[in-house]
Short mmCIF file of C-alpha atoms and ligand atoms in Angstrom, two decimals:
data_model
loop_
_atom_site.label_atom_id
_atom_site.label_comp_id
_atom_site.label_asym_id
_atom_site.label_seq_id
_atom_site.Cartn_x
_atom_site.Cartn_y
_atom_site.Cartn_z
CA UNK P 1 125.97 133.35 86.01
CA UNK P 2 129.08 132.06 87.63
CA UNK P 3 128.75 130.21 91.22
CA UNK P 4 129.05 132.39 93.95
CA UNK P 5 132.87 131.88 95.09
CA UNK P 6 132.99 130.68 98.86
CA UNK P 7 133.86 132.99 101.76
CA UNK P 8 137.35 133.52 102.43
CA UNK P 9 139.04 133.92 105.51
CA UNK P 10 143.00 135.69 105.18
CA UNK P 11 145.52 135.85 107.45
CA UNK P 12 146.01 138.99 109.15
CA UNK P 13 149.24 140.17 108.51
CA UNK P 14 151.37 142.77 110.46
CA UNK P 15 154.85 143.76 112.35
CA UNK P 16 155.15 146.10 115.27
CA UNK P 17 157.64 148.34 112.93
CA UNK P 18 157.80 149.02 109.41
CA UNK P 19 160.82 146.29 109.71
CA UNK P 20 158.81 143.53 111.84
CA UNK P 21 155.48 144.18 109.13
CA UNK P 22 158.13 143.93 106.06
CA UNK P 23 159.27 139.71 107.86
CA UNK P 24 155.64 139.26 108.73
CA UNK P 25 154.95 139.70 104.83
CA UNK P 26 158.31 137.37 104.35
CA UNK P 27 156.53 134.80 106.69
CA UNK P 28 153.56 134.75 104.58
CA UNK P 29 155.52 134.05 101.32
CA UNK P 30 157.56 131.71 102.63
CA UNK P 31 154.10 129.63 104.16
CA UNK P 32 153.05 129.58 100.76
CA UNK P 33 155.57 126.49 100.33
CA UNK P 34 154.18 124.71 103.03
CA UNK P 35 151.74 121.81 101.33
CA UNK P 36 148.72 120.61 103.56
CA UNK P 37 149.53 116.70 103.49
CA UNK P 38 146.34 115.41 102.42
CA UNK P 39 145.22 118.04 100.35
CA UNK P 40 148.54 118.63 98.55
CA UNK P 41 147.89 122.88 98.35
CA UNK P 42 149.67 125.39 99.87
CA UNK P 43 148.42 125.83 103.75
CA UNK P 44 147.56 129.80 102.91
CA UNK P 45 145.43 128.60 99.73
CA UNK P 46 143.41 126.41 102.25
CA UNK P 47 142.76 129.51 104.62
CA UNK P 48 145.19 127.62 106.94
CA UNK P 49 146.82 130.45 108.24
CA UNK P 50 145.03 132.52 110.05
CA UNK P 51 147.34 135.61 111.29
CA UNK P 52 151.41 136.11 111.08
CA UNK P 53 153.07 138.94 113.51
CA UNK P 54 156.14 139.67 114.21
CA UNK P 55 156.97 141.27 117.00
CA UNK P 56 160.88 142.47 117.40
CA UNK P 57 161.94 139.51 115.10
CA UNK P 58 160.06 137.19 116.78
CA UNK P 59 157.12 135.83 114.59
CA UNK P 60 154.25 134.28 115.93
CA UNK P 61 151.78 132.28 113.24
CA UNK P 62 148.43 131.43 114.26
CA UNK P 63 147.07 127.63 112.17
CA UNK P 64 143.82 126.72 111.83
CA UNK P 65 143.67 123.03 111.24
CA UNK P 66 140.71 121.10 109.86
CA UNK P 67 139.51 119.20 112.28
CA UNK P 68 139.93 118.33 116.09
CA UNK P 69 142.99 115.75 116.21
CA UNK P 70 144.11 116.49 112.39
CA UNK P 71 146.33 113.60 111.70
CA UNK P 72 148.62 116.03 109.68
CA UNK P 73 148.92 118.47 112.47
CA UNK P 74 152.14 117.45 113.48
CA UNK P 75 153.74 118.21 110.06
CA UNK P 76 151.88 121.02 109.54
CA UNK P 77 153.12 122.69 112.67
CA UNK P 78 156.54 121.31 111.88
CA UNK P 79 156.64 122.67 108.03
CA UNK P 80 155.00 125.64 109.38
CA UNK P 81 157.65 126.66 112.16
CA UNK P 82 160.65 125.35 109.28
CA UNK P 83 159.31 128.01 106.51
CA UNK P 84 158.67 130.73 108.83
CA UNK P 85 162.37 130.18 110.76
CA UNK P 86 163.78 129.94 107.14
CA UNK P 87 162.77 134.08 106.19
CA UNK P 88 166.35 136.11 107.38
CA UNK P 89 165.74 138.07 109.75
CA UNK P 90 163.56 135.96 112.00
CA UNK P 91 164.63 135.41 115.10
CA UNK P 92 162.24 133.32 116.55
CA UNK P 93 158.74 130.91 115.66
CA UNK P 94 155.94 130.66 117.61
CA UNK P 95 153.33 128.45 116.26
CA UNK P 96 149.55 128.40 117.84
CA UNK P 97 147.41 125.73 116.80
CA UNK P 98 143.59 125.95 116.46
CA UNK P 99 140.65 124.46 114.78
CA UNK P 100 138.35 126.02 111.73
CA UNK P 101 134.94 126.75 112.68
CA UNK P 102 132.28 125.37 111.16
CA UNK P 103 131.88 128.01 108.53
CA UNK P 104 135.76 128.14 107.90
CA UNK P 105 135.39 124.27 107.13
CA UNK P 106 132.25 124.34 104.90
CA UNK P 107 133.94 127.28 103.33
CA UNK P 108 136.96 124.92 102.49
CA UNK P 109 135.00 121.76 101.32
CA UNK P 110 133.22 124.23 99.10
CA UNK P 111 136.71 125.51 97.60
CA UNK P 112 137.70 122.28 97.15
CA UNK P 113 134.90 120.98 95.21
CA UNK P 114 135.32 124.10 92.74
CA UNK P 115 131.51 124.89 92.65
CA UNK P 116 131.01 121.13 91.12
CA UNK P 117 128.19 119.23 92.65
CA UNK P 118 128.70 116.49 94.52
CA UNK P 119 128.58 113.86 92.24
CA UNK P 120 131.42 111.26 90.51
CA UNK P 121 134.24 112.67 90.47
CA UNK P 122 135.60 110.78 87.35
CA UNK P 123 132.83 111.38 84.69
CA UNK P 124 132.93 111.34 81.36
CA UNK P 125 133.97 115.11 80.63
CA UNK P 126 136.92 114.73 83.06
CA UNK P 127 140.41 115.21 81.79
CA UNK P 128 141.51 112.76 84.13
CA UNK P 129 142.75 109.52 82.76
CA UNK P 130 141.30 106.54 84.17
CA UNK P 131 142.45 102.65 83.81
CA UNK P 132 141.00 99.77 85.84
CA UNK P 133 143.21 96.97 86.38
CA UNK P 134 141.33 93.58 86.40
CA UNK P 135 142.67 89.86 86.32
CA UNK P 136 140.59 86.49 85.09
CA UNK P 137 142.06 84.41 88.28
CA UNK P 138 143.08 86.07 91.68
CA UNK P 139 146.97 85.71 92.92
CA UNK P 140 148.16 86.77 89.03
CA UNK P 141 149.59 90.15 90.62
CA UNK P 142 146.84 92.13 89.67
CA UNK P 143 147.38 94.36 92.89
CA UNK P 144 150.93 94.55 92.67
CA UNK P 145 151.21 95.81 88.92
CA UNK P 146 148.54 98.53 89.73
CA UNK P 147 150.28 99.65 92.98
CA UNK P 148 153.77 99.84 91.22
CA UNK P 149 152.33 101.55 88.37
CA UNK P 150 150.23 104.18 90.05
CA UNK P 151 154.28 104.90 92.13
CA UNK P 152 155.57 104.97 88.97
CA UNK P 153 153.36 107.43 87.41
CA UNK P 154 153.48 109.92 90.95
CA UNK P 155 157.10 109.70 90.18
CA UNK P 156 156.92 111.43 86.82
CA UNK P 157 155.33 114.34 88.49
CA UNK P 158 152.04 113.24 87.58
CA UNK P 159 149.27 113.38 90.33
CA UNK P 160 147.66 109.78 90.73
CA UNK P 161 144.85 108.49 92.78
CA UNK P 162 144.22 105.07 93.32
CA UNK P 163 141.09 103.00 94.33
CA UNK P 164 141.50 99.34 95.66
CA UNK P 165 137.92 98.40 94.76
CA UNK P 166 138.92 94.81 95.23
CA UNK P 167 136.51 94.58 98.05
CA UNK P 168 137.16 90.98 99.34
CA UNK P 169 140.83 90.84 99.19
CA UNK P 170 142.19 94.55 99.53
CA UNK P 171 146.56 94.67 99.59
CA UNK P 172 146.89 98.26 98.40
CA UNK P 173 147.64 99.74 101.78
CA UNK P 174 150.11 97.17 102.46
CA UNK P 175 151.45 97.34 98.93
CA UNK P 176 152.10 101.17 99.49
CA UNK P 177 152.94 100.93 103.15
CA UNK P 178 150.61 102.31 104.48
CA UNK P 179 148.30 100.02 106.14
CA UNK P 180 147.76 101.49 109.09
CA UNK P 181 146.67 105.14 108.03
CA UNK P 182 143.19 106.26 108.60
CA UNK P 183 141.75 108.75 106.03
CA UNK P 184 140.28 112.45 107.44
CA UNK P 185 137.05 113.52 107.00
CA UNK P 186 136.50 117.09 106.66
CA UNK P 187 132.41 117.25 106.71
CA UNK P 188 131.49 114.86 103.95
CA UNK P 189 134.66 114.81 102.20
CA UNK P 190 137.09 112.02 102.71
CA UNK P 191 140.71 112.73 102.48
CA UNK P 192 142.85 110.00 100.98
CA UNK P 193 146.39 109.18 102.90
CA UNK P 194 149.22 109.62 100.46
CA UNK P 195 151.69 106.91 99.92
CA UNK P 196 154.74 107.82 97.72
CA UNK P 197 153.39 110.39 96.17
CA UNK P 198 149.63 108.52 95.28
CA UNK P 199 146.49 109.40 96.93
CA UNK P 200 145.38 105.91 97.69
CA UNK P 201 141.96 104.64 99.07
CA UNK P 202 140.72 101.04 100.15
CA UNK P 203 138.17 99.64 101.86
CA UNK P 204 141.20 98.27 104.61
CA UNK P 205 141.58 101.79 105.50
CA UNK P 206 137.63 101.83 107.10
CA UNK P 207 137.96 98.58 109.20
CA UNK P 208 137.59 98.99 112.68
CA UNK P 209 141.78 98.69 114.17
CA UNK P 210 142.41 96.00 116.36
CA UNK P 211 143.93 96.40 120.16
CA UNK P 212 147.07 94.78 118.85
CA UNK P 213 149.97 97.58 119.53
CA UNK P 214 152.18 95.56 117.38
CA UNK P 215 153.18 98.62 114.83
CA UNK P 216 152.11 97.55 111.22
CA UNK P 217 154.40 96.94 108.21
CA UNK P 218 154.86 99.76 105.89
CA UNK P 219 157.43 102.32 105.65
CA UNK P 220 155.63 104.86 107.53
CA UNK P 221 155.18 107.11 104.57
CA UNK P 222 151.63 108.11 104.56
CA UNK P 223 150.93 112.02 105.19
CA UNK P 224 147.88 112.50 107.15
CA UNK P 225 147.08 109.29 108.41
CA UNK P 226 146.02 108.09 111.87
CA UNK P 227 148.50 105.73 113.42
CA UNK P 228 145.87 102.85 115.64
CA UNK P 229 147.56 100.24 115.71
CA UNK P 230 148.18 97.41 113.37
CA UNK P 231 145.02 95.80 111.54
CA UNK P 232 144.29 92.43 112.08
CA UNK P 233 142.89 91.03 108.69
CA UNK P 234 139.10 91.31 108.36
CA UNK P 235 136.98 89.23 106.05
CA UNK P 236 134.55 91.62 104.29
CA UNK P 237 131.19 89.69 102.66
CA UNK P 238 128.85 91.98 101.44
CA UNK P 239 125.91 91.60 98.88
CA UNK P 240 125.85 93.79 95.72
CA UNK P 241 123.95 96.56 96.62
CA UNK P 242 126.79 97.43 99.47
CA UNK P 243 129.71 96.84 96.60
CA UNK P 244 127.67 99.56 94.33
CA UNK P 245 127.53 101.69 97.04
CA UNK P 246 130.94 101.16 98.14
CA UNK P 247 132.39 101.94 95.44
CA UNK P 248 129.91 104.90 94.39
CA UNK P 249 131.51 106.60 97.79
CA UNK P 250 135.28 106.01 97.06
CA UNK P 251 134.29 107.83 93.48
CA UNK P 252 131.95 110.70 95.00
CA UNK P 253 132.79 111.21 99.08
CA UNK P 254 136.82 110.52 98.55
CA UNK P 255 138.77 114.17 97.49
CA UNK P 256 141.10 113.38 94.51
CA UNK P 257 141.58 116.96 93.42
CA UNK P 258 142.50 117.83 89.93
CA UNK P 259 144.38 114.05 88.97
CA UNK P 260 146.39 112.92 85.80
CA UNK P 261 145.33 109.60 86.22
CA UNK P 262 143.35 107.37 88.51
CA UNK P 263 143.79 103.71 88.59
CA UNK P 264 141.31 101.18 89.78
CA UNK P 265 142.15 97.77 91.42
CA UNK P 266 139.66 95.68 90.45
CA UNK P 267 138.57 92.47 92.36
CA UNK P 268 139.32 89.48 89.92
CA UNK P 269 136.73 88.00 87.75
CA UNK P 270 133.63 89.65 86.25
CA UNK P 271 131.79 90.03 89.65
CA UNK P 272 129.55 92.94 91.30
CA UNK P 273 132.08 95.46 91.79
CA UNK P 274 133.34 95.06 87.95
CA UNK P 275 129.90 95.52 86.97
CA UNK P 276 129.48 98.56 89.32
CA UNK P 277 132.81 100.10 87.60
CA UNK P 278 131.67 99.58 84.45
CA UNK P 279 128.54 101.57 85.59
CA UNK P 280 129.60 104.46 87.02
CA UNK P 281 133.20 104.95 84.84
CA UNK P 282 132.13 103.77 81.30
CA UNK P 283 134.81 105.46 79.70
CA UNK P 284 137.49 104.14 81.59
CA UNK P 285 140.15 101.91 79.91
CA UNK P 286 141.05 98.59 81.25
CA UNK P 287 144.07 96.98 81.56
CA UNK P 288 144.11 92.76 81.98
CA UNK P 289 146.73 91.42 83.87
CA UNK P 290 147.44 87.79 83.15
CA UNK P 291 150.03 85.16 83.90
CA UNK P 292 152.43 83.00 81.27
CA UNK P 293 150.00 80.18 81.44
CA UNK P 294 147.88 79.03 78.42
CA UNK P 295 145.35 77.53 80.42
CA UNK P 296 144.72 80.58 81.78
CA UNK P 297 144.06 82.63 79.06
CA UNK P 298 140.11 81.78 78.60
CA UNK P 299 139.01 83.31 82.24
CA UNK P 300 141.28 86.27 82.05
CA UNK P 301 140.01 86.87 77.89
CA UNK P 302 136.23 86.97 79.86
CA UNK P 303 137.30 89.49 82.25
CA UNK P 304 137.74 91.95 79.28
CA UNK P 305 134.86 91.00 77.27
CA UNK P 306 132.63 91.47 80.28
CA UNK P 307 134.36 95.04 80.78
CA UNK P 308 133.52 95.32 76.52
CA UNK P 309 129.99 94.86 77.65
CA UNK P 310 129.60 97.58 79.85
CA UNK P 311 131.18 99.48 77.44
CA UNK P 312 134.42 100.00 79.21
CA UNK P 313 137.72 100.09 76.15
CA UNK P 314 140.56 97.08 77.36
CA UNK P 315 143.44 99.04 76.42
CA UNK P 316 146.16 96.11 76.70
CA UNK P 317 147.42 92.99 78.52
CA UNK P 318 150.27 93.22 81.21
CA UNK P 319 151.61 89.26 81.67
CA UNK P 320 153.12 89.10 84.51
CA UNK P 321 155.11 85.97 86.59
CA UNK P 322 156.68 85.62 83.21
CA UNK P 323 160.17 83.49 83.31
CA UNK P 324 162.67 83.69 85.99
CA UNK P 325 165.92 84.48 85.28
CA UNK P 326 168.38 81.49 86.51
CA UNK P 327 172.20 82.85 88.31
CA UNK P 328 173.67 80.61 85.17
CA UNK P 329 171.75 82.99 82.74
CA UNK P 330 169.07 80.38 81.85
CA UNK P 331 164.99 81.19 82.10
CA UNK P 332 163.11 79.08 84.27
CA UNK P 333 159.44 79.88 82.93
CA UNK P 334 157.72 78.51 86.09
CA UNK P 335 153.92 79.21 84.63
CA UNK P 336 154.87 78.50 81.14
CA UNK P 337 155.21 81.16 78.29
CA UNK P 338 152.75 82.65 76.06
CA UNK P 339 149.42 83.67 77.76
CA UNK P 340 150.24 87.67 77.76
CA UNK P 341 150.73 87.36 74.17
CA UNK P 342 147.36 84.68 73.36
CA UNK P 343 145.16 86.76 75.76
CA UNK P 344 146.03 89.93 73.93
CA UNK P 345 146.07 88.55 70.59
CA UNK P 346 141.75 86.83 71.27
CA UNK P 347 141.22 90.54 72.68
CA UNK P 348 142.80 92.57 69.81
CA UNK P 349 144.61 94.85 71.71
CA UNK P 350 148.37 95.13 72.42
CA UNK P 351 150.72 93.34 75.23
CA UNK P 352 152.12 95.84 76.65
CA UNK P 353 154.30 94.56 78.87
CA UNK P 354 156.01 90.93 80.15
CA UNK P 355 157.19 91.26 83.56
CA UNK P 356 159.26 88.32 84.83
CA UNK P 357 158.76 86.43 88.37
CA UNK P 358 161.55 88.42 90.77
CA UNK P 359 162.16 88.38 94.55
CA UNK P 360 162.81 92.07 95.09
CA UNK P 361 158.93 92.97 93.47
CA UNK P 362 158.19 90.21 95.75
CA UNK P 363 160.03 91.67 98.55
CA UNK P 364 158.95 95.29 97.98
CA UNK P 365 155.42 94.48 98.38
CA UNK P 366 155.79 93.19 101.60
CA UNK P 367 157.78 95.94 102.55
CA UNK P 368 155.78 98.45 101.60
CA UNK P 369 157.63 100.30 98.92
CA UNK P 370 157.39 99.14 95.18
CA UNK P 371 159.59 97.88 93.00
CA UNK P 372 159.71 100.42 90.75
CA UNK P 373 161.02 102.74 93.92
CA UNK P 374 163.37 100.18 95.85
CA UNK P 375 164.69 98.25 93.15
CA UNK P 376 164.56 100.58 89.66
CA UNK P 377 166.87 98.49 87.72
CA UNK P 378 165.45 95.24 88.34
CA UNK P 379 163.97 93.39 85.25
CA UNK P 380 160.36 93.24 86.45
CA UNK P 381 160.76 96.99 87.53
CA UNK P 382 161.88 97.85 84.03
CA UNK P 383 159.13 95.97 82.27
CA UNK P 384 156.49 98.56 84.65
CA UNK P 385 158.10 101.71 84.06
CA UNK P 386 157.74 101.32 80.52
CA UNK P 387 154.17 99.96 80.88
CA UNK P 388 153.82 103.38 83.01
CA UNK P 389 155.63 105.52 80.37
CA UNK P 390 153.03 104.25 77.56
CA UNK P 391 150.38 105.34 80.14
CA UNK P 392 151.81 108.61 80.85
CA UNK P 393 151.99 109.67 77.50
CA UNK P 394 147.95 109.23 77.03
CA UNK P 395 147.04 111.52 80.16
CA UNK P 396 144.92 115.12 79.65
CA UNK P 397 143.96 114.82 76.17
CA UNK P 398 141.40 116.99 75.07
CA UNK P 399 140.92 115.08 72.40
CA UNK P 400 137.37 113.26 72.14
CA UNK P 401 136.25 115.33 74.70
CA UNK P 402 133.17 117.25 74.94
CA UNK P 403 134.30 120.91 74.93
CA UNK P 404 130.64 122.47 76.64
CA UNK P 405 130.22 124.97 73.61
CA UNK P 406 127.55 126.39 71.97
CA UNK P 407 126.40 127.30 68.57
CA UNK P 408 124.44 130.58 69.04
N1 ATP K 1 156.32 89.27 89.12
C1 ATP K 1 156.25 88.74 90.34
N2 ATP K 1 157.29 88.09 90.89
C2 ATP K 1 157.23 87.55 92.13
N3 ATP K 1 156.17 87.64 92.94
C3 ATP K 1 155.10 88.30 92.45
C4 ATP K 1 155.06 88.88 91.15
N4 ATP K 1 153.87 89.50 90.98
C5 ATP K 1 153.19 89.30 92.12
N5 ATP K 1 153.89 88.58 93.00
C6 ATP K 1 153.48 88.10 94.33
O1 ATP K 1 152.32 87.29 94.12
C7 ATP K 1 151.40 87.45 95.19
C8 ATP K 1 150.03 87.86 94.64
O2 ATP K 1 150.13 89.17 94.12
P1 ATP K 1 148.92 90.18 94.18
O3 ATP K 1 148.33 90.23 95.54
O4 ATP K 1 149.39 91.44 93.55
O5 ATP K 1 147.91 89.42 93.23
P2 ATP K 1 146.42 89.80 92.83
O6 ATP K 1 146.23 89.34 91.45
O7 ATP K 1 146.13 91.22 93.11
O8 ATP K 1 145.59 88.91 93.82
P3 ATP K 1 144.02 89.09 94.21
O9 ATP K 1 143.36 89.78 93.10
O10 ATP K 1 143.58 87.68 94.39
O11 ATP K 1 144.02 89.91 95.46
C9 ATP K 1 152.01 88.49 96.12
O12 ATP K 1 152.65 87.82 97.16
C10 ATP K 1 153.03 89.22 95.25
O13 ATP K 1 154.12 89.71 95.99
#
């Protein structure tokens, strides 16, 4: 029997002429453009809309936002009054804000999770593509290669979540500029804030703001997100059984929707949160990130044999701080040459990229907006893309995939 489908709640819909009723149906189309931030659906999908009249040319829409002090209501309002002032013939926009009730909310969440119980959101049977980015040593630029390559992949179209797992020493919301957005929570669900085009989550979003009013770094690009004030950096020491559960929320509690691919920043080393990973997404693929340096190559070849043991696939090595390119043409190779290559070579799997040391990746991780989107011609932005192209092309295969069918 199929789940019963959750209650809906439509817009009422009318004019106070034939004319006015025939732009009231005109508003309605036209709000079917206008994207809920977080979610990423059209506002009239989400029940959002909750009555359009127009009244001698003059409309008048009636929103029903989430929650009480919706983070997104401001651009909702705004898109709102833009798509109904766009329809010829109106006039005039009047835009009334309220909240769902409780029932219009549970309704949503329901919708949302598709009759699926809650549960990972990542599992085995999911068409989603998932790598997790690990590194033997920290400071290798574990968290910069997954932040530019999660942009990257948003920017072909696909959709891309991204969990910063690494617990102790989160820089995903500052990579992605967004470092001061809070994430909604609609009931139990979690709504990630949205940073060029990737729903991003991190354990730096759920620290307590400081009183500092200095505004934060970032380019102010997050959808959704609460604006408190600029963090102060927080040390975060928890025991295992917190990292499990952790990271068991980001997975279950955070709303991803229907995603291409989800990429994990990993802490580095083979710690509890690796372990936990390896747990709850056995299937995923990881993805070593190592520098030049020989000597380096033992502690970053254990990070993928520990994800081998939990049964976890390392899908390639990305070396990165390879050599820098010198104004007289010559390569200064400041860590040395060859680790990318020897790691991959111990672990039997390709290297699929060598990204060379550069100021602008530098530079547009401290600003907030990757490489790959600031600077698209740079070397080291290059040497991503195509490490995000490879990735791209092994997204929502079927392949290998339990279908759910039946021999009767
Ligand atoms: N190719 C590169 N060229 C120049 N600077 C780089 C490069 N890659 C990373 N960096 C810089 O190196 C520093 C460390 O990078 P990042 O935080 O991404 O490392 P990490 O491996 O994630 O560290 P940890 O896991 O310890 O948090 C950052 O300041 C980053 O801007």
């Amino acid at each position: 029997m199929a789940d019963p489908q959750p209650e809906r709640f439509p817009a009422d819909v009318s004019g106070a002429d034939e004319a006015d009723a025939v732009l009231a149906d005109g508003v309605l189309r036209a709000l079917h453009g206008v994207l809920d931030p977080e979610i990423r659906r059209p506002v009239t999908e989400l029940d959002m809309i909750s009555g359009v009249r127009v009244d001698a040319r003059r409309a008048t829409v009636d929103v029903r936002l989430t929650i009480v002090g919706c983070p997104a209501a401001h651009a909702i309002e705004r898109d709102v009054r833009n798509a109904a002032a766009s329809v010829a013939g109106v006039d005039d926009v009047e835009v009334r804000v309220s909240v769902m009730t409780a029932q219009q909310r549970n309704a949503l969440t329901e919708r949302l999770r598709a009759g699926r119980p809650r549960g990972i959101q990542f599992g085995p049977d999911s068409l989603t593509k998932v790598f997790a980015v690990t590194s033997g040593k920290g400071g290798v630029g574990k968290s910069t290669v997954t932040a530019n390559l999660a942009v990257a992949l948003a920017a072909r179209g696909l959709a891309v979540g991204l969990v910063d797992v690494d617990v102790f020493g989160f820089s995903i919301p500052g990579l992605l500029g967004v470092e001061d957005a809070v994430p909604t929570r609609v009931n139990d669900m979690i709504l990630p804030p949205v940073a060029h085009g990737v729903k991003a989550i991190s354990i730096g979003m759920f620290l307590e703001p400081s009183d500092d009013p200095s505004p934060g770094r970032g380019s102010g690009q997050a959808t959704g997100s609460g604006q408190a004030g600029k963090r102060r950096p927080q040390a975060v020491s928890w025991r295992g059984p917190m990292l499990h559960r952790t990271v068991q929320q980001f997975l279950t509690d955070v709303w991803f929707g229907d995603l291409d691919v989800l990429l994990l920043d990993l802490p580095p080393g083979t710690g509890d949160v690796a372990i936990s990973v390896g747990q709850l997404l056995p299937h995923a693929e990881v993805l070593v990130v190592t520098t030049p340096q020989i000597a380096a190559a033992d502690v970053a070849e254990r990070s993928g044999l520990a994800a081998r043991q939990t049964g976890q696939t390392v899908s390639g090595v990305i070396e990165n701080m390879a050599g820098l390119a010198q104004p007289d043409g010559s390569v200064l190779d400041l860590f040395g040459s060859g680790g990318g290559a020897e790691v991959a070579g111990r672990l039997g799997v390709p290297l699929l990229a060598s990204v060379p040391i550069s100021v602008p990746l530098r530079v547009g991780g401290d600003i907030g907006v990757p490489i790959v989107l600031s600077d698209p011609a740079d070397p080291a932005a290059v040497a991503l893309t195509a490490v995000a192209e490879q990735l791209a092309g092994r997204t929502r295969g079927l392949a290998g995939k339990p279908l759910g069918l039946a021999v009767t």
